[in-house]
Amino acid sequence: MNKYLKLDEWKLIEEGFNPENQRGSESLFSLGNGRIGQRANFEEKYSGNSLQGNYVAGVYYPDKTRVGWWKNGYPEYFAKVLNAPNWVGINVWADNEEVDLAHVKVDKFTRILNMRTGLLERHTEITLKSGKQLRIVSKRFLSMHAQDIAAIKYSVTPLNFNGLITFLPFIDADIKNEDSNYDEKFWNIVEKQVLKNQAFITTETKKTLFHVCNGMIYNITKNHVTTDFEPELIVEEKFVANKIGVHANANEELVLYKYASVVSSRNIEKQDLLAYTKERVLWAAKTGFEILLNDHIAAWEAKWRESDIVIEGDIEAQQGIRFNIFQLNQTYTGDDPTLNIGPKGFTGEKYGGSTYWDTEAYCLPFYLSTADPHVARNLLKYRYNHLEKAIENAEKLGFKNGAALYPMVTMNGEECHNEWEITFEEIHRNGAIAYAIYNYINYTDDKDYLAEFGLEVLIGISRFWAQRVNYSEDKKKYVMLGVTGPNEYENNVNNNWYTNKIATWTLKYTQEAVAFVKKNHPARFNEILQKTKLQEYAEPSRWTDIINNMYFPADEKRGVFLQQDGFLDKEIQSTDFIPADEKPINQNWSWDRILRSCYIKQADVLQGVYFFEYEYDSETIRKNFDFYEPITVHESSLSPCIYSVVASKIGNHKKAYELYLRTARLDLDDYNDEVYQGCHITSMAGTWLSIVEGFAGKRVKDGRLHFNPGIPRKWLSYSFAIRFRGSLLSIKITRKEMHIENLNGKIAQVAINGKNFDLDIKQTVTVEI
């Protein structure tokens, strides 16, 4: 852990400059707006340890797979969201002495991320080797209102001298990914142009041929008066800039306003990119920093009205949940069905920035409850649009007849994960995609989605499960061999309980979906039959046989579901036996030692218990929690939230809060010593789940929104807004009561501790708890 940020309800505050924290801070203070994103790199040169990072949503490169042993069916590449041209840069000199925080005395340093407004600020005072002192203040944002626009207000004030301050605002396209498999650079230059106070550079990705145009325009004020200047125009192979010298006396403030536009060929035709980018930066400069900022803040205010969670009495928990919600909202806005949510979002390169099953299992509930319904629908349509690729992925592994295996990692529907035990074996991801369809329909009542898109996906996934199992004569049951469950500290196991469970559940749900669409959408059903060539009776009949005869490993003595065959052959001992200096074990133990241990990376059996809790009584849930939680190291960011929700369900409130705090502050306090690689964006949705589904006990049953509320001991109250079937509800829970108000929309059907209420618009209900 590394706790160096000040506690504040709305801000991240770093006081004092420690170079060892720089890469972590670049992750934590990162910015995004759903279209573009950026790590919190300094504007001026910094030669210390840093990961320069600018990212453009959906722009990627298929980096050739690098493995020691090639296997049939192996992905040919690993898709990487590219580190894009750097538009942030403003190098600075004071009388020819360059500013570089790695080589100056930093006298004062404060970095602030205001999560309410999406504004990043930095206040720095330095002493150069010559003894000259400077004050630098920077403010920047990526507009949530105009998503192709960003702006910087960068001020320099000489404190103890009169002299020449030289600025070099630039765009640098000589960029590489730190995680490049072959140390390759992925950008070619298409065109570049430099004018007085303007510069533009258009780049093209190798292989995928995306075009991205970066443009900048700037102006400089001295004592609040715009100055005129004749810059030196700089054009290099992959670099464009202006260089300007401005004389300043001691305590005279120079401010450089830099406006940028980042536009890709995903949104604008290639031949129009440069002209469009010019138009946008000119518009931004004409509009001005303050008006752009006010529009940006207004857009954030709208998001916070519907997604904020307010906690009274626990500032650590409050800062944690707001940080998580902030990152989720700036990573994905839901307006583009071709985009999805990468595990690191716009904060780093690890995992390639691609789509995992995290979206369906963790993120979907957050967007269902806090955004317009089209946002969650677009997340599902993303998978429907990749169905043919999922069928191709299955065919590469020998599956037939329209079986679909969705990829573990993807940008365009093709599998592109580098590790065989994941690519071939972690097939439970298919089930999460099926469950997301159920979850969406159960929450929204949008049953038409089944006919439009959902049923085709379910048929493909069910065909995969039906072919992936085999019948064991020894067990007289269907079994699933050679898999990896959610717990990736086990590979190539037989009969992972969760995988078997979600496979049979999918088969059953697909049968129900077939019956629904046939009855309610007969014309569309016939189209689906023709398109998928579904054998209307034979295939569901086989699915029934599998459902009724699937093998599930269990320990009857303990009353628990076993993670997989042979799990009890391990030495079962709690994580308390792991020495503190050996944690996290994935950074200190050999892989062989991890595989032989009983220790669990993340919720596995408990993932299934969480999804299907309505099938089990409280005692069964408690026994499984009590068995598995003590041997779970939670070294996946996706783990603590699931255990927290289940702990709340069984009344273990102390553990629920402990695990909530871990998931809420996983990155802020760097629990796993890896925030320098980027933040854990998709698991941040789990923080929201821990409160809303955990502490508040939110569930949807029979079309009604149910709550079984509780409250952590440290909290005085907590409140949040939630969308449900056309209503917007305001909810507040104190130590004594729960209050729900229907703010607008339709009549809201809710229940508190089993008692039903139908709330009209502006109607409220308060219940003692």
mmCIF file of C-alpha atoms in Angstrom, residues 19 23 52 139 174 199 329 420 470 606 642 697 740 748:
data_model
loop_
_atom_site.group_PDB
_atom_site.id
_atom_site.type_symbol
_atom_site.label_atom_id
_atom_site.label_comp_id
_atom_site.label_asym_id
_atom_site.label_seq_id
_atom_site.Cartn_x
_atom_site.Cartn_y
_atom_site.Cartn_z
ATOM 1 C CA PRO A 19 9.463 11.201 -7.917
ATOM 2 C CA ARG A 23 3.916 7.199 -12.383
ATOM 3 C CA GLN A 52 3.594 9.322 -21.304
ATOM 4 C CA LYS A 139 -5.047 23.821 -15.336
ATOM 5 C CA ASP A 174 7.206 10.016 -32.207
ATOM 6 C CA ALA A 199 0.287 23.260 -35.584
ATOM 7 C CA ASN A 329 -18.059 8.265 -16.283
ATOM 8 C CA TRP A 420 -3.076 -20.051 -23.829
ATOM 9 C CA ASN A 470 -18.816 -34.470 -22.717
ATOM 10 C CA LEU A 606 -18.659 -16.862 -5.042
ATOM 11 C CA ILE A 642 -18.264 -9.566 -5.070
ATOM 12 C CA GLY A 697 -29.581 -4.650 -0.842
ATOM 13 C CA ILE A 740 -37.327 6.906 -1.458
ATOM 14 C CA ALA A 748 -42.121 3.310 -9.612
#
